Short mmCIF file of C-alpha atoms in Angstrom, two decimals:
data_model
loop_
_atom_site.label_atom_id
_atom_site.label_comp_id
_atom_site.label_asym_id
_atom_site.label_seq_id
_atom_site.Cartn_x
_atom_site.Cartn_y
_atom_site.Cartn_z
CA MET A 176 -0.38 0.37 -0.04
CA VAL A 177 1.54 3.68 -0.86
CA TYR A 178 0.66 6.57 1.42
CA ILE A 179 1.34 10.14 0.02
CA ASP A 180 1.05 13.49 1.68
CA GLU A 181 1.77 17.31 0.77
CA HIS A 182 1.30 18.19 3.41
CA ILE A 183 4.69 18.57 4.85
CA ASP A 184 3.96 22.47 6.61
CA ASP A 185 0.39 21.82 7.81
CA PHE A 186 1.28 19.49 11.47
CA ASP A 187 2.53 20.99 14.42
CA LEU A 188 5.99 20.55 14.79
CA GLN A 189 6.90 20.25 18.48
CA ALA A 190 3.57 18.09 18.60
CA ALA A 191 4.48 15.31 16.78
CA LEU A 192 8.14 15.14 17.76
CA ASP A 193 6.46 13.76 20.95
CA GLU A 194 4.72 11.66 19.48
CA ILE A 195 6.86 8.91 17.54
CA SER A 196 10.14 7.29 18.27
CA GLU A 197 13.05 8.18 20.18
CA GLN A 198 14.84 7.01 17.76
CA ARG A 199 13.10 9.45 15.51
CA ARG A 200 13.11 12.58 16.86
CA LEU A 201 16.70 12.21 17.67
CA GLN A 202 17.31 11.39 12.99
CA ALA A 203 15.03 14.21 12.73
CA LEU A 204 16.34 16.35 15.17
CA ARG A 205 20.26 16.34 13.38
CA PHE A 206 18.64 17.49 9.55
CA LYS A 207 19.82 21.06 10.26
CA TYR A 208 16.54 23.07 8.23
CA GLU A 209 13.35 22.38 9.31
CA ARG A 210 11.90 21.25 6.10
CA GLY A 211 14.49 18.60 6.26
CA GLN A 212 12.87 18.12 10.71
CA ARG A 213 9.33 17.40 8.82
CA THR A 214 9.71 15.47 5.56
CA CYS A 215 11.80 13.07 8.12
CA VAL A 216 8.53 13.55 11.37
CA LEU A 217 5.83 12.53 8.38
CA ALA A 218 7.28 9.94 6.44
CA TYR A 219 7.23 8.59 9.88
CA LEU A 220 3.32 9.50 10.98
CA LEU A 221 2.86 7.92 7.93
CA LEU A 222 5.42 4.33 8.32
CA LYS A 223 2.80 4.53 11.63
CA ARG A 224 -0.44 4.81 9.62
CA ALA A 225 0.15 2.55 7.48
CA LEU A 226 1.11 0.26 9.98
CA ARG A 227 -1.96 0.87 12.11
CA GLU A 228 -4.20 0.75 9.58
CA GLU A 229 -2.46 -2.47 7.30
CA TYR A 230 -1.68 -5.07 10.55
CA GLY A 231 -3.08 -3.17 13.08
CA ILE A 232 -0.01 -2.19 15.36
CA THR A 233 -0.02 0.47 16.99
CA GLU A 234 3.18 0.91 19.03
CA ASN A 235 5.74 2.71 17.46
CA PRO A 236 7.93 1.53 15.93
CA VAL A 237 11.80 1.09 16.43
CA PHE A 238 14.39 0.34 13.12
CA GLU A 239 17.05 -2.19 13.00
CA TYR A 240 18.67 -0.92 10.15
CA GLY A 241 20.89 -3.75 7.20
CA GLU A 242 24.09 -3.95 5.37
CA HIS A 243 23.43 -1.52 3.42
CA GLY A 244 21.33 0.84 6.09
CA LYS A 245 17.61 -0.70 4.51
CA PRO A 246 15.31 0.02 7.58
CA GLN A 247 13.52 -3.19 9.23
CA ILE A 248 11.63 -3.39 12.36
CA VAL A 249 12.59 -4.69 15.31
CA GLY A 250 10.25 -7.56 16.18
CA HIS A 251 8.41 -7.76 12.11
CA PRO A 252 10.62 -9.29 10.39
CA GLU A 253 7.20 -10.19 7.87
CA ILE A 254 7.08 -6.49 7.37
CA HIS A 255 8.32 -4.57 4.15
CA PHE A 256 8.04 -0.93 4.06
CA ASN A 257 10.35 2.17 2.21
CA LEU A 258 9.70 6.27 2.44
CA SER A 259 10.84 8.73 0.42
CA HIS A 260 10.26 12.00 0.96
CA CYS A 261 10.89 15.63 -2.05
CA ARG A 262 9.94 19.32 -1.18
CA GLU A 263 6.35 18.66 -2.39
CA ALA A 264 5.64 15.85 -0.78
CA VAL A 265 6.50 12.19 1.03
CA ALA A 266 6.05 8.59 0.65
CA CYS A 267 5.22 5.51 2.47
CA ALA A 268 5.24 1.57 1.32
CA VAL A 269 4.26 -0.99 3.36
CA SER A 270 4.12 -4.40 1.21
CA ASN A 271 4.54 -8.43 3.01
CA ARG A 272 7.63 -8.57 0.31
CA PRO A 273 10.26 -6.42 -0.46
CA ILE A 274 9.19 -2.89 -1.16
CA GLY A 275 10.91 0.77 -2.19
CA ILE A 276 9.60 3.39 -3.01
CA ASP A 277 10.95 7.78 -4.63
CA VAL A 278 10.00 11.06 -5.20
CA GLU A 279 11.25 13.61 -6.48
CA SER A 280 10.57 16.74 -7.54
CA VAL A 281 10.33 17.52 -11.49
CA ARG A 282 12.95 20.10 -12.17
CA GLU A 283 15.16 21.21 -14.61
CA PHE A 284 17.50 18.36 -15.51
CA LYS A 285 20.91 19.53 -16.18
CA GLU A 286 22.32 17.23 -19.33
CA SER A 287 26.03 16.73 -17.94
CA LEU A 288 23.20 14.48 -14.89
CA VAL A 289 21.61 12.80 -17.46
CA ARG A 290 24.21 11.45 -19.26
CA TYR A 291 26.47 10.83 -15.71
CA THR A 292 23.30 8.44 -14.77
CA MET A 293 21.66 6.91 -17.60
CA ASN A 294 22.93 4.42 -20.43
CA ALA A 295 21.85 5.75 -24.26
CA ASP A 296 18.34 4.28 -24.83
CA GLU A 297 17.59 6.42 -21.13
CA ILE A 298 19.22 9.18 -22.78
CA GLY A 299 17.57 9.44 -25.95
CA GLU A 300 14.53 8.71 -24.50
CA ILE A 301 15.08 11.64 -22.70
CA LEU A 302 16.00 13.27 -24.80
CA SER A 303 13.07 13.12 -27.50
CA SER A 304 11.27 14.05 -24.98
CA GLU A 305 8.49 16.16 -25.12
CA ARG A 306 9.36 16.92 -21.58
CA PRO A 307 12.84 15.27 -20.92
CA GLU A 308 13.14 16.90 -17.44
CA VAL A 309 9.83 14.79 -16.19
CA ALA A 310 11.15 11.88 -18.86
CA PHE A 311 14.08 12.13 -16.37
CA ILE A 312 12.71 12.33 -13.19
CA ARG A 313 9.97 9.22 -14.44
CA LEU A 314 13.13 7.00 -14.84
CA TRP A 315 15.46 8.38 -11.72
CA THR A 316 12.90 7.11 -9.13
CA MET A 317 12.61 4.68 -11.35
CA LYS A 318 15.93 3.47 -10.31
CA GLU A 319 16.08 4.35 -7.23
CA ALA A 320 12.91 2.47 -5.92
CA ARG A 321 14.82 -0.04 -7.42
CA LEU A 322 17.55 0.51 -5.52
CA LYS A 323 15.84 0.73 -2.62
CA LEU A 324 14.12 -2.14 -3.30
CA THR A 325 17.09 -4.47 -3.09
CA GLY A 326 18.78 -1.84 -0.34
CA GLU A 327 21.70 -1.00 -2.23
CA GLY A 328 21.42 2.35 -2.45
CA ILE A 329 23.21 4.50 -4.88
CA THR A 330 25.51 2.57 -7.15
CA ASN A 331 28.46 3.47 -9.36
CA ASP A 332 26.99 2.41 -12.40
CA LEU A 333 23.26 4.57 -11.86
CA LYS A 334 24.11 3.28 -16.26
CA THR A 335 22.84 -0.84 -15.35
CA VAL A 336 20.42 -0.17 -13.03
CA LEU A 337 17.11 -0.26 -15.08
CA SER A 338 17.17 -3.28 -17.18
CA GLU A 339 13.28 -3.18 -19.96
CA THR A 340 12.19 -6.48 -17.56
CA ASP A 341 12.49 -4.42 -14.45
CA LYS A 342 10.18 -1.39 -16.39
CA LYS A 343 7.53 -3.85 -16.23
CA ARG A 344 7.80 -4.27 -12.43
CA TYR A 345 6.82 -0.40 -11.76
CA THR A 346 4.22 2.09 -10.94
CA THR A 347 4.74 5.69 -11.86
CA VAL A 348 3.03 8.38 -10.65
CA GLU A 349 2.78 11.82 -12.69
CA CYS A 350 1.30 13.81 -10.21
CA LEU A 351 3.27 16.59 -12.47
CA GLN A 352 0.18 19.29 -11.17
CA ARG A 353 1.02 19.38 -8.17
CA GLY A 354 5.03 18.65 -9.11
CA TYR A 355 6.50 15.50 -8.37
CA ILE A 356 6.29 12.19 -9.37
CA TYR A 357 6.27 8.62 -8.08
CA THR A 358 7.88 5.12 -8.49
CA VAL A 359 6.62 1.46 -6.25
CA CYS A 360 9.48 -1.27 -6.86
CA GLU A 361 7.91 -4.34 -5.90
#
């Protein structure tokens, strides 16, 4: 199940900090700017909502981390989740199987970044698109969701992350009127 919240500035941050685990509170307060704190807290609140609605879990989840830093919920190895955020939205995905999600703001793309992160076919797809900035973010969220699914994180060779077969396993939603795109990979 996917949960999205665009109301990053519409909650009482101080009250929310009291509602979350100490582990997550400390993580949120490490962000220098309030925006980072807000997205960190809101992602956790979305996870709490998902756990309550999908699994009946009401206690604050505590995380343990895998080899590459992918979080898991202590005491619930059967529940898989992933969190992501950008300027416009926060996303949470939960499942009984490994899952990855990435949400990104649509912004002007830089051709140097495209050439560094995309293979020749992907570059062609982006540059021939009516909206290359949208095509780039769509492919970028697919790559990042894939890497978050596996727990690898950003690798040095982003050009080989996706195959044509892989692309069929993704659900990508373009919320262009709101300025973001997200992709879920299971």
